[in-house]
Short mmCIF file of C-alpha atoms in Angstrom, two decimals:
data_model
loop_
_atom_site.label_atom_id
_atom_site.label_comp_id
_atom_site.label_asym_id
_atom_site.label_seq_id
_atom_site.Cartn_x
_atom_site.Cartn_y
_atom_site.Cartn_z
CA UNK A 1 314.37 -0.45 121.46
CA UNK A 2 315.16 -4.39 120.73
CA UNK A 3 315.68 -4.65 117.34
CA UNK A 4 313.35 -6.95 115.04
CA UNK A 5 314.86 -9.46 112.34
CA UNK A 6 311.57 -10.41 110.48
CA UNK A 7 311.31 -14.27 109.78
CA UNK A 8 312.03 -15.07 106.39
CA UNK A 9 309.95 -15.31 103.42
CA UNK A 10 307.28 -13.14 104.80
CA UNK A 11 306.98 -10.36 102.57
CA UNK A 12 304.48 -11.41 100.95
CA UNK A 13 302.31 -13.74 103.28
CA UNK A 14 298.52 -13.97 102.45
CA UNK A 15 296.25 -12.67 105.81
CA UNK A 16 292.89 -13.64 105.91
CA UNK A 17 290.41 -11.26 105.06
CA UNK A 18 288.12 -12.01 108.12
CA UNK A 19 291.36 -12.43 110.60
CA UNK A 20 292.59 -8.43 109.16
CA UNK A 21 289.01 -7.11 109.67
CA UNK A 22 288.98 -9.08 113.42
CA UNK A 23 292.28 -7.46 115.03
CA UNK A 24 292.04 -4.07 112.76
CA UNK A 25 288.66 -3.94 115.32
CA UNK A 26 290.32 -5.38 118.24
CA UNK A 27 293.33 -3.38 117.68
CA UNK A 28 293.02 -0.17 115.83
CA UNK A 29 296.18 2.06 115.65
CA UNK A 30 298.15 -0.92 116.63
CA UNK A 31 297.25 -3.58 114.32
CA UNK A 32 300.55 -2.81 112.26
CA UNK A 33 302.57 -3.40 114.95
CA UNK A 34 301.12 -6.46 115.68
CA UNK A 35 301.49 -7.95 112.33
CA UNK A 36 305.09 -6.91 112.40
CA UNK A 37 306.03 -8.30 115.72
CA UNK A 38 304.04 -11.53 114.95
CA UNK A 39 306.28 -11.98 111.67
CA UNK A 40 309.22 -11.25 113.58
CA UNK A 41 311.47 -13.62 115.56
CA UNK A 42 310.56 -13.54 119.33
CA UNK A 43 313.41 -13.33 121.38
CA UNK A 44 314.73 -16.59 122.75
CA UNK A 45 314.53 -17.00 126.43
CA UNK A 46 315.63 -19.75 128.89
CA UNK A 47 315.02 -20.60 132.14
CA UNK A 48 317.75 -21.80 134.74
CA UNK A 49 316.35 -25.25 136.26
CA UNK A 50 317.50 -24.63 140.08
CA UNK A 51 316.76 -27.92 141.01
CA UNK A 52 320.06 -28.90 139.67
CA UNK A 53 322.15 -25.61 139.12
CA UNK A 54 322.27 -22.64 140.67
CA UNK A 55 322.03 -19.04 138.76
CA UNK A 56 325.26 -17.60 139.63
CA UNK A 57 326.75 -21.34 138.22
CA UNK A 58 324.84 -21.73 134.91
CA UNK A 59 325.52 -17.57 134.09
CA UNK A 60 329.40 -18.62 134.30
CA UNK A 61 329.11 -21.57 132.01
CA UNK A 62 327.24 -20.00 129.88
CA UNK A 63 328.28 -16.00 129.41
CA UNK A 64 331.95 -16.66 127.39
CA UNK A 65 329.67 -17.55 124.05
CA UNK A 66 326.19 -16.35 124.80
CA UNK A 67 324.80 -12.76 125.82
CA UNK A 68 322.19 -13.40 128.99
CA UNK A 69 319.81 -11.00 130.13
CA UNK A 70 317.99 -10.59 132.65
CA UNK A 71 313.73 -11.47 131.97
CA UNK A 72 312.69 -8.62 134.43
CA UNK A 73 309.43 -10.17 135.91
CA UNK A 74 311.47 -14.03 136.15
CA UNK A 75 314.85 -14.52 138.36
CA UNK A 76 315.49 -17.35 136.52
CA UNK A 77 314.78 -16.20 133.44
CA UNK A 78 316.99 -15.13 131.06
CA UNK A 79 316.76 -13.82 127.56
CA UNK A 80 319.68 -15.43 125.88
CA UNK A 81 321.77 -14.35 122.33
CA UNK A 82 325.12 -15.94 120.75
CA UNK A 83 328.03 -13.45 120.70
CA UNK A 84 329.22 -15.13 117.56
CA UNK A 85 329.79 -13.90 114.35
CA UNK A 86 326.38 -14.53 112.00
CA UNK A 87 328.12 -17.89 110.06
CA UNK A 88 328.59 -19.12 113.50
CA UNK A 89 325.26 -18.69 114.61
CA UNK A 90 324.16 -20.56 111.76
CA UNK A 91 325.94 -23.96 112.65
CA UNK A 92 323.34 -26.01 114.93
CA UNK A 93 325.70 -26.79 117.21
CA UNK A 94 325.34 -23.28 118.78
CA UNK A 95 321.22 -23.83 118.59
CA UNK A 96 319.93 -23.65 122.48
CA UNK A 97 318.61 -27.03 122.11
CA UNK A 98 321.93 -28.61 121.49
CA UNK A 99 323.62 -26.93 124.80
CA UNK A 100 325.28 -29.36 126.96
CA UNK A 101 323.41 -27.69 129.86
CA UNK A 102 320.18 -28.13 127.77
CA UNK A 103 320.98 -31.91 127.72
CA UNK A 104 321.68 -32.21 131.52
CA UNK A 105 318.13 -30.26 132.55
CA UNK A 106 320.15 -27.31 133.56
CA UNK A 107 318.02 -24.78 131.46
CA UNK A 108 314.59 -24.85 129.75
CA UNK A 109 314.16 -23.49 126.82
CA UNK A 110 311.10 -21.11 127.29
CA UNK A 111 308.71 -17.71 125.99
CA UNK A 112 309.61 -15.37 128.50
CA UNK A 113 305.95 -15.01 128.94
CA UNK A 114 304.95 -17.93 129.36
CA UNK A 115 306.83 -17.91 133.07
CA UNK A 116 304.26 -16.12 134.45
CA UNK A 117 301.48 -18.16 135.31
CA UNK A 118 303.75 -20.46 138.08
CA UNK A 119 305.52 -17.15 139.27
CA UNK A 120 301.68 -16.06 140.16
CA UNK A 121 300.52 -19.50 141.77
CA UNK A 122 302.68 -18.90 145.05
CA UNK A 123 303.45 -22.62 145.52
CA UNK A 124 304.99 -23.75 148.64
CA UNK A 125 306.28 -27.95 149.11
CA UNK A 126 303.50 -28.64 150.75
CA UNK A 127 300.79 -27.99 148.30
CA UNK A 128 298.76 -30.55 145.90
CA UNK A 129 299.03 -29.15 142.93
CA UNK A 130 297.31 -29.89 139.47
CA UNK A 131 298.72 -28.88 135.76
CA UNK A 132 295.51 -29.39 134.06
CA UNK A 133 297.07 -28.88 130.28
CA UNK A 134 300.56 -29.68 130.92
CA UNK A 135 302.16 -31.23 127.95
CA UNK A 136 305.24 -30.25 127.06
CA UNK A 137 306.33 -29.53 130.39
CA UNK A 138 307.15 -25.86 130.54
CA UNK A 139 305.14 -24.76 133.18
CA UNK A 140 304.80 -27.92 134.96
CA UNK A 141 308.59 -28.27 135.38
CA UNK A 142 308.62 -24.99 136.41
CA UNK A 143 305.82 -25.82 139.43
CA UNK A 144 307.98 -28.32 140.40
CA UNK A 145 310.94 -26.27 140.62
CA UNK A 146 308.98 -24.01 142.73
CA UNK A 147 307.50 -26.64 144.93
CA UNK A 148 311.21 -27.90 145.39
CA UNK A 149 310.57 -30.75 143.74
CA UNK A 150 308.05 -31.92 146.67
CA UNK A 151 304.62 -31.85 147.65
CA UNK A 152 302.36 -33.52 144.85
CA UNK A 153 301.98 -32.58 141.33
CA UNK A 154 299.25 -34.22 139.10
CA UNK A 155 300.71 -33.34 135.12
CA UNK A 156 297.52 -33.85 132.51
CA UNK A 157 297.30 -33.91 129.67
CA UNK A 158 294.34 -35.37 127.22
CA UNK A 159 296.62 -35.54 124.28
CA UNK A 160 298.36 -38.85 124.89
CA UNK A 161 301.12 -38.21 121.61
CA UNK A 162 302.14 -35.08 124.02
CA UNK A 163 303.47 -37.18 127.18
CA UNK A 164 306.14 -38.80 125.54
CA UNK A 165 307.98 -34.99 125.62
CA UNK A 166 306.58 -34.16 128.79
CA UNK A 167 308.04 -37.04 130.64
CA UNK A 168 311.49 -36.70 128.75
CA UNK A 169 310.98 -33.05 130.00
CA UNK A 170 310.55 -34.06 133.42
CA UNK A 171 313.23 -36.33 133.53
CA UNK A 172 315.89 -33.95 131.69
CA UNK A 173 314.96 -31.69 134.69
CA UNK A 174 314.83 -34.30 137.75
CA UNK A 175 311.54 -34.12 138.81
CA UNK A 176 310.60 -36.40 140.88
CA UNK A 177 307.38 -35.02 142.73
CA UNK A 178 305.11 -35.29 139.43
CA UNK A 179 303.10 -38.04 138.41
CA UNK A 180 301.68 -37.60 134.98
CA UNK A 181 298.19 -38.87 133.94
CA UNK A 182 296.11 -38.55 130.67
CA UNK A 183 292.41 -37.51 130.69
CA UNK A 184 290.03 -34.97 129.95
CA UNK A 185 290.01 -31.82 131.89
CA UNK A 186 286.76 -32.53 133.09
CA UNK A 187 287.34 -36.18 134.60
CA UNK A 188 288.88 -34.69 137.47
CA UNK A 189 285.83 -33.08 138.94
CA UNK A 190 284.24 -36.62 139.65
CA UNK A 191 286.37 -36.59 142.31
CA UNK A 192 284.87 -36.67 145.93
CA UNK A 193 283.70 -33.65 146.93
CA UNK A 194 285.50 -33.55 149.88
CA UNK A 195 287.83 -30.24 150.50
CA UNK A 196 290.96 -31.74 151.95
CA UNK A 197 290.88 -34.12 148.18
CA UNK A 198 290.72 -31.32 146.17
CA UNK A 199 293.83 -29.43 144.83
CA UNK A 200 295.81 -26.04 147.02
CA UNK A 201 296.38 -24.85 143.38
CA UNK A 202 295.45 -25.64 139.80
CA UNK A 203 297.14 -24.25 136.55
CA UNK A 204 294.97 -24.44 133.38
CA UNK A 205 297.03 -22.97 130.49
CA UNK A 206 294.18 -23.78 128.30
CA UNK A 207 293.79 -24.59 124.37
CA UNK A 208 293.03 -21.89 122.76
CA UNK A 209 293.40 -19.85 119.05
CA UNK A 210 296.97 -19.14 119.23
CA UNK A 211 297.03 -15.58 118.10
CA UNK A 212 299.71 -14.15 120.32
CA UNK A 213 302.10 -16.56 119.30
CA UNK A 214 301.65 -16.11 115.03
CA UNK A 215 305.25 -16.53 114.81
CA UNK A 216 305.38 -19.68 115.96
CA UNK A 217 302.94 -20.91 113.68
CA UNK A 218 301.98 -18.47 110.64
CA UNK A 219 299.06 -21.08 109.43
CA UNK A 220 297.20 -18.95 112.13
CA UNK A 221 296.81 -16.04 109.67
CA UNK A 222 295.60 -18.50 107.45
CA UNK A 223 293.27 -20.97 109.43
CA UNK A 224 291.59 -18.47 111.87
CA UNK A 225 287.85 -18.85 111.48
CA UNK A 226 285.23 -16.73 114.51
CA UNK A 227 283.49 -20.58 114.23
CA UNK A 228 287.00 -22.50 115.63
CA UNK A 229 287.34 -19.97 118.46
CA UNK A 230 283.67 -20.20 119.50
CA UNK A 231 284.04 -23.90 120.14
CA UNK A 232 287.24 -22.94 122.00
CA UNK A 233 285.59 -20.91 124.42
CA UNK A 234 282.82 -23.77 124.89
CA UNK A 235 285.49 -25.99 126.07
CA UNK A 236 287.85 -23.28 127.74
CA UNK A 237 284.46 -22.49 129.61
CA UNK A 238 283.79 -25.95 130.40
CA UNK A 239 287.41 -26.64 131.78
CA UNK A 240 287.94 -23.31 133.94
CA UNK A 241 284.32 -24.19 135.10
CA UNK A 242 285.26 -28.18 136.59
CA UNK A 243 289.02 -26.77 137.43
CA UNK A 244 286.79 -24.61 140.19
CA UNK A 245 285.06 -27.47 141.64
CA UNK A 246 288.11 -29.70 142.67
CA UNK A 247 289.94 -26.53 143.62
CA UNK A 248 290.03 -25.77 148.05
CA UNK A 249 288.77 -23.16 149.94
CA UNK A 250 291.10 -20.83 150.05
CA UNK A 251 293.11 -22.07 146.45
CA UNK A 252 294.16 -20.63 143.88
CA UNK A 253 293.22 -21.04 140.11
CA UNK A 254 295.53 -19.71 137.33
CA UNK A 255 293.82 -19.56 133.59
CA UNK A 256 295.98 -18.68 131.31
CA UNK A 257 296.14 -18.62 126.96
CA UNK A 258 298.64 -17.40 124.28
CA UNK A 259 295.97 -16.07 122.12
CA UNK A 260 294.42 -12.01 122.00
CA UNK A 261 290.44 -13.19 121.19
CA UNK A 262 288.88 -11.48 124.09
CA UNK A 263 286.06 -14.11 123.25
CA UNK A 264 288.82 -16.50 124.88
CA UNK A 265 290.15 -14.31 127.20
CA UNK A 266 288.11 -11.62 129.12
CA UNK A 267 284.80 -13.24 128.12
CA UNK A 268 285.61 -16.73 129.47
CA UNK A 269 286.73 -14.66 133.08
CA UNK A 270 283.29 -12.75 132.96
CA UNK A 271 281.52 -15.65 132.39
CA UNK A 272 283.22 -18.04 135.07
CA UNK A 273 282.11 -14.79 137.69
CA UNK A 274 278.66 -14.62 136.71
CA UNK A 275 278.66 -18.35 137.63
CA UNK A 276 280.86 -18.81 141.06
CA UNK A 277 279.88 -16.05 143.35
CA UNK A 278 282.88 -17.34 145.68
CA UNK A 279 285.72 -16.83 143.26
CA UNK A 280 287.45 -13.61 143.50
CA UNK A 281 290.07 -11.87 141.26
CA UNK A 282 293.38 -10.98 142.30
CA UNK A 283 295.45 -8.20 140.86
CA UNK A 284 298.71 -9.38 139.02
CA UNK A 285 301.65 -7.30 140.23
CA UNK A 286 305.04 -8.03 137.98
CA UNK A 287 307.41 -5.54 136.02
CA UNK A 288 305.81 -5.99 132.85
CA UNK A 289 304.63 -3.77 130.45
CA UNK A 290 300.69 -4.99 129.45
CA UNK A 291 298.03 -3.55 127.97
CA UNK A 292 294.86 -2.86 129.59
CA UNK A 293 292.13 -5.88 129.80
CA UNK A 294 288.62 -4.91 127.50
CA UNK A 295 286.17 -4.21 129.94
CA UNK A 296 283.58 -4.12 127.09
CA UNK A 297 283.98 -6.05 123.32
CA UNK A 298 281.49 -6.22 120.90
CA UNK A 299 278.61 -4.35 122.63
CA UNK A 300 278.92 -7.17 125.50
CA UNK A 301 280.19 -5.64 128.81
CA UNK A 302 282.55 -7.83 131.36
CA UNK A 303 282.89 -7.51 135.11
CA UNK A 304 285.02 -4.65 135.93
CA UNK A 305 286.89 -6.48 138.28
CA UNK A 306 288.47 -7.93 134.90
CA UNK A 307 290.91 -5.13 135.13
CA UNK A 308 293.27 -7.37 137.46
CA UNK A 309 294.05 -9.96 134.58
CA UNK A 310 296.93 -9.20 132.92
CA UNK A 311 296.78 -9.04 129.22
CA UNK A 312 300.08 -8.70 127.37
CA UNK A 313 300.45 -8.09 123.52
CA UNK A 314 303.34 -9.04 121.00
CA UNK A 315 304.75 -5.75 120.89
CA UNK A 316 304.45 -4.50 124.86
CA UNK A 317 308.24 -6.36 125.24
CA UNK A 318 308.65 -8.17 122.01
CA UNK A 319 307.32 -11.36 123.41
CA UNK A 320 304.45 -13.51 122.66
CA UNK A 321 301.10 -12.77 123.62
CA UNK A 322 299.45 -13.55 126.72
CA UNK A 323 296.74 -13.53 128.83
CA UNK A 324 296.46 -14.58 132.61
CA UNK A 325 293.45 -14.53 135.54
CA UNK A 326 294.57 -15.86 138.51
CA UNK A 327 291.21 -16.67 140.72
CA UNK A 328 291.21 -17.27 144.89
CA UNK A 329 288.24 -19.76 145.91
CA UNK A 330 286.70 -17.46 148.85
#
């Protein structure tokens, strides 16, 4: 059992009314532990950049000051803990951030989590690839790391304030094969409609509520409204809907969000189904504990091929939350 050290000052933090009654329905039983976890500090995680150093190399630079373990579903992953004494792990020169190895692209800083969506894309250097919400860099320097920093990598991002860290991301990490742009989702499917222009994979970690990741940001419990994830679903539909069309025969589309709404989650896959009788679902195999997918929310029932995605809660490995589909074009 990993032990939980509860961000400050939360004792007494106000929860919405509506968001309580929302995930005391979604959740029953385990709605106090999901409050708990989601005031609690997630456990840091990094991610060894083997573009530039190799596992066995960082783990000896790194293992005289700081405990590493093993992510189980990541080889590179790592979660990651000072051995210090507790005044020590207050001075900011032993924050992650501020490693030497940080500097020099040698690790990323990254939710243990949110590895999963490359680890399911199974890239290869050959492929086109497209990170359809890529800013700050993440997942897209992990593609590239995966790709071997070749093939082609389109990095997106509508949000032109977010490219400034994405390219200081890429370039911490020496990627070379990525060429960032900035436009909406859906401008890429007025592309030519022919198959050999369209992408051999497309990750869209979309916008969404948030609500798996509460401890990053605890305005959540006070800004959730059912209206504001509504219109997220309109656009996450839209999006997953246009990332299909400039996809190949044969591709593979990976949607992924940090938040729990099954309106944003299972709904959005069951919908995207109903509408693309050629995409298929593929199972998600990874040493992870998850929690089962809702086959049926709020009197609406969802494809039962839903099942595959692989929904993970705060509390399943003291993580963030998570949700990913990852979709073949047939």
């Amino acid at each position: 059992m990993v032990k939980l050290e509860r961000i400050p000052n939360t004792e007494n933090i106000k929860i919405k009314d509506s968001f309580k009654e929302q995930y005391k329905n979604l959740l029953g039983k385990d709605y106090d532990e999901f409050i708990k976890y989601s005031l609690s500090y997630q456990r840091k995680a990094i991610r060894v950049n083997t573009l530039k150093i190799s596992i066995d190399d960082l783990k000896k630079r790194l293992e005289k000051r700081w405990i590493l373990k093993q992510v189980p579903w990541c080889r590179e992953g790592f979660f990651i803990d000072f051995k210090g004494t507790e005044e020590e792990k207050e001075d900011e020169r032993y924050d992650i951030g501020n490693l030497p190895e940080h500097a020099m692209g040698y690790i990323y800083v990254q939710s243990a989590v949110s590895m999963i969506p490359p680890l399911v894309m199974e890239l290869n250097p050959k492929h086109k690839v497209l990170d359809l919400c890529a800013a700050p860099g993440s997942k897209t320097t992990q593609i590239a790391q995966y790709m071997g920093n070749k093939g082609i990598l389109i990095a997106n991002d509508i949000d032109a304030k977010r490219l400034k860290a994405l390219g200081l991301n890429l370039q911490r990490c020496g990627i070379t094969n990525t060429i960032i742009t900035n436009m909406s989702g859906n401008s890429f499917s007025r592309r030519p409609d022919k198959d050999d222009e369209k992408f051999d994979r497309i990750l869209l970690d979309a916008p969404c509520s948030g609500t798996g990741i509460i401890m990053k940001s605890l305005k959540t419990l006070l800004n959730w409204n059912i209206n504001a994830v509504k219109r997220l679903q309109s656009i996450q539909k839209d999006l997953i809907q246009n990332s299909f069309k400039i996809l190949k025969k044969k591709g593979l589309l990976i949607y992924s969000t940090c938040t729990l709404e099954p309106m944003e989650n299972e709904a959005v896959i069951d919908y995207f189904l109903k509408h693309n009788k050629n995409a298929k679902l593929e199972e998600i195999k990874l040493p992870i504990k998850s929690t089962k997918p809702f086959l049926e929310y709020n009197d609406e029932k969802y494809n039962k091929e839903i099942k595959k995605c692989l929904r993970i809660h705060p509390y399943d490995n003291n993580t963030g939350g998570f949700f990913v589909a990852k979709i073949r074009k047939l």
